[in-house]
XYZ file of C-alpha atoms in Angstrom:
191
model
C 41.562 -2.983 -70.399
C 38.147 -4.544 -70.367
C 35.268 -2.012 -70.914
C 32.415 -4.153 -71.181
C 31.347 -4.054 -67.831
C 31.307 0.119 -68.060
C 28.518 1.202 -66.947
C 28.428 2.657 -71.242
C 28.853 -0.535 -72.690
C 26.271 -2.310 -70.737
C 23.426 -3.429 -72.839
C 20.044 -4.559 -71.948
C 18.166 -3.594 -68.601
C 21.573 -2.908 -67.257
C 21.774 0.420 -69.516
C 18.081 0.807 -68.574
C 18.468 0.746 -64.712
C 21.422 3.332 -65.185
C 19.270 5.423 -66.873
C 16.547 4.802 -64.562
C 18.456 5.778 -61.558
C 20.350 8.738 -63.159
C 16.477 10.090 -64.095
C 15.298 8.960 -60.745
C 17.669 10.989 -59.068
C 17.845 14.060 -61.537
C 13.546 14.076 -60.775
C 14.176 13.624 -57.288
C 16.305 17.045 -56.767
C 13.915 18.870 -59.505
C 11.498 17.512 -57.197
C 13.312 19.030 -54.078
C 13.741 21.542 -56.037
C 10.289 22.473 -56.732
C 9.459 21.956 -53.120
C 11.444 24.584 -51.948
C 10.540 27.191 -54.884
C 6.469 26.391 -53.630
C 7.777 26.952 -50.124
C 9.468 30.193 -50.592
C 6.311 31.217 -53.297
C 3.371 30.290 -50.209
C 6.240 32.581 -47.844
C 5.811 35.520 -50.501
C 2.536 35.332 -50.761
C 1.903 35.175 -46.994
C 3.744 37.977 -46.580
C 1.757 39.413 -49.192
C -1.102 38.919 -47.445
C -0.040 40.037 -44.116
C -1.622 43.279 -42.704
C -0.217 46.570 -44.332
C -0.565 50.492 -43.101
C -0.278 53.533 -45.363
C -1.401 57.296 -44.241
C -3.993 58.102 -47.205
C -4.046 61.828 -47.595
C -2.388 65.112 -48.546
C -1.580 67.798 -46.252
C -4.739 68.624 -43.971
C -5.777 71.720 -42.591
C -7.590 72.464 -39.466
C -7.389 75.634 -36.848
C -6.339 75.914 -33.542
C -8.363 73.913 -31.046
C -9.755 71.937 -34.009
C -8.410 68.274 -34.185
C -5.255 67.535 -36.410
C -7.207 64.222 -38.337
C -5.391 62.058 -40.592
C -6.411 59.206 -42.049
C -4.738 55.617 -41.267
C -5.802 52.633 -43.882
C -5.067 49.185 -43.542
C -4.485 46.317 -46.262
C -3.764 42.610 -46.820
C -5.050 40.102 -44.257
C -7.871 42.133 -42.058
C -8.571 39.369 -39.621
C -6.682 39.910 -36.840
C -6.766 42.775 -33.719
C -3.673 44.970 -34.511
C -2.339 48.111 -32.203
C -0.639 50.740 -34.683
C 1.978 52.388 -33.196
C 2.670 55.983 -34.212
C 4.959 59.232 -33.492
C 3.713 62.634 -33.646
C 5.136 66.195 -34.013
C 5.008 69.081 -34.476
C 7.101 72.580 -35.415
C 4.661 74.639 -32.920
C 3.115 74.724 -30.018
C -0.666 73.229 -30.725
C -0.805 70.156 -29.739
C -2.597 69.238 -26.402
C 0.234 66.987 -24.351
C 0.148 64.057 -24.315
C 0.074 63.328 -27.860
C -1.431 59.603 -28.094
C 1.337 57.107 -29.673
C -1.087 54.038 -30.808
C -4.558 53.223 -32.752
C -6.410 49.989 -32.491
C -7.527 48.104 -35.428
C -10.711 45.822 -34.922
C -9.346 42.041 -36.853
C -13.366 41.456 -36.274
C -14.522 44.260 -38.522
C -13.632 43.048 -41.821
C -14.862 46.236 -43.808
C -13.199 48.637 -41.382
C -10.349 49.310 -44.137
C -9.583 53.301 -42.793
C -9.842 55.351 -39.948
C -9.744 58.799 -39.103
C -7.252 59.233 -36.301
C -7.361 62.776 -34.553
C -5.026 64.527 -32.573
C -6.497 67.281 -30.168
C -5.004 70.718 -30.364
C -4.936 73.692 -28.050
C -6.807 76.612 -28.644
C -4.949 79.445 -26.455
C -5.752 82.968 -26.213
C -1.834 83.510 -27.448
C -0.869 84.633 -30.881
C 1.794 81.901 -32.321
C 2.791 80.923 -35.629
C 1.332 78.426 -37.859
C 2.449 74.469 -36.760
C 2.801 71.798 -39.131
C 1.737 68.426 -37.170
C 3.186 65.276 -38.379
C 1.795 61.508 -37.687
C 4.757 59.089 -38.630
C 3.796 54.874 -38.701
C 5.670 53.681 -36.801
C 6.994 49.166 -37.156
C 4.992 47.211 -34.822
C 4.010 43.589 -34.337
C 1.176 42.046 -36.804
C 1.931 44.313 -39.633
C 4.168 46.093 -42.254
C 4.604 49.364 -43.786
C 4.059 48.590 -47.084
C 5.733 51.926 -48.572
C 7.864 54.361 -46.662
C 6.173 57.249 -48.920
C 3.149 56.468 -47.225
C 4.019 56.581 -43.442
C 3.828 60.349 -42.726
C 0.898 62.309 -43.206
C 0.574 66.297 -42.486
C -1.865 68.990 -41.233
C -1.104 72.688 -41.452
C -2.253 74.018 -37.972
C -3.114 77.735 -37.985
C -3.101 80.180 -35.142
C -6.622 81.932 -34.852
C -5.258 84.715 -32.501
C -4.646 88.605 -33.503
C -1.186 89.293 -33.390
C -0.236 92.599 -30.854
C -3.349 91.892 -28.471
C -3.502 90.678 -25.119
C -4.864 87.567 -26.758
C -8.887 88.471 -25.921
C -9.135 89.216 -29.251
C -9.873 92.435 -29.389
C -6.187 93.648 -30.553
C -5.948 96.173 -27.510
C -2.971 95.082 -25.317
C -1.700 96.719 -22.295
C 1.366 97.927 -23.826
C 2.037 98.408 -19.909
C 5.892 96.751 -19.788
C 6.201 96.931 -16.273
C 9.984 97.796 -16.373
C 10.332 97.371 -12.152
C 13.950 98.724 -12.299
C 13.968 100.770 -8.780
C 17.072 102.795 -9.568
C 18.062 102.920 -5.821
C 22.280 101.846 -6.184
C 23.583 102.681 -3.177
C 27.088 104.282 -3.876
C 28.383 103.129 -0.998
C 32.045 103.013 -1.937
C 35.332 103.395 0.184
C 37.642 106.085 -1.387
């Protein structure tokens, strides 16, 4: 068997060009390589980047017929018009129907960072217990949620009515029951 013409045994430029094109190659795919790690780092940081919401507050507080306010913030990229979209409850009865399911973000207003978003509720002449309302960020198009901690914020509504009145405040109810029962069977059966 003749191994001088193995690509091993070759001496000269031969082993050179070899070489060359094994090392050509090798920095061609680290290359490729490279190309595609830069690609997937510029997707990162895009995303990065890319608009963010968070609710920035503890539980609130407000009364009946006051607004419910909770603050929305935005992060990342602030160039571009986004419409938040949003879910809110409640365990009462306080808030004025129909709750509003979106907030619009100015892309034009570069310092506009937060916003206080309110939600109107009733103030009724009935007494009621307390209700918790709840704003919940919702996914939309244009933005993430950067941290699912952060989508929900809370306000403690309280009732501002006396309990055992007629609701004018004044505690004195009618106590009046109306019980309209006539009494007046007729007995009318066949024996």
């Amino acid at each position: 068997m003749n191994m001088n013409n193995s690509p091993a045994n070759v001496t000269g430029s031969g082993r050179f060009s070899v070489g060359s094109r094994l090392l050509h190659g090798c920095l061609r795919a680290l290359g490729a390589a490279s190309a595609l790690g830069a690609l997937a780092w510029g997707a990162s940081a895009s995303a990065q980047n890319a608009p963010f919401l968070y609710i920035n507050m503890g539980v609130g507080t407000a009364e009946e017929g006051e607004d419910a306010s909770f603050r929305v913030c935005r992060g990342g990229s602030q160039t571009e018009d986004l419409t938040v979209n949003f879910a809110v409850t409640e365990t009462g009865d306080m808030v004025t129907s129909p709750a509003p399911t979106s907030l619009p973000f100015d892309g034009a207003d570069t310092s506009f960072r937060c916003t206080d978003f309110n939600v109107p509720t009733d103030d009724d002449d009935m007494d009621e217990p307390d209700s918790t309302v709840t704003l919940t960020l919702m996914a939309g198009t244009g933005y993430e949620l950067r941290d699912q901690a952060d989508v929900d914020g809370e306000v403690l509504v309280t009732d501002n009515d006396e309990a055992g009145g007629d609701g004018d405040g004044d505690g004195d109810g009618d106590g009046d029951g109306d019980g309209d029962g006539d009494g007046d069977g007729d007995g009318d059966g066949d024996g």
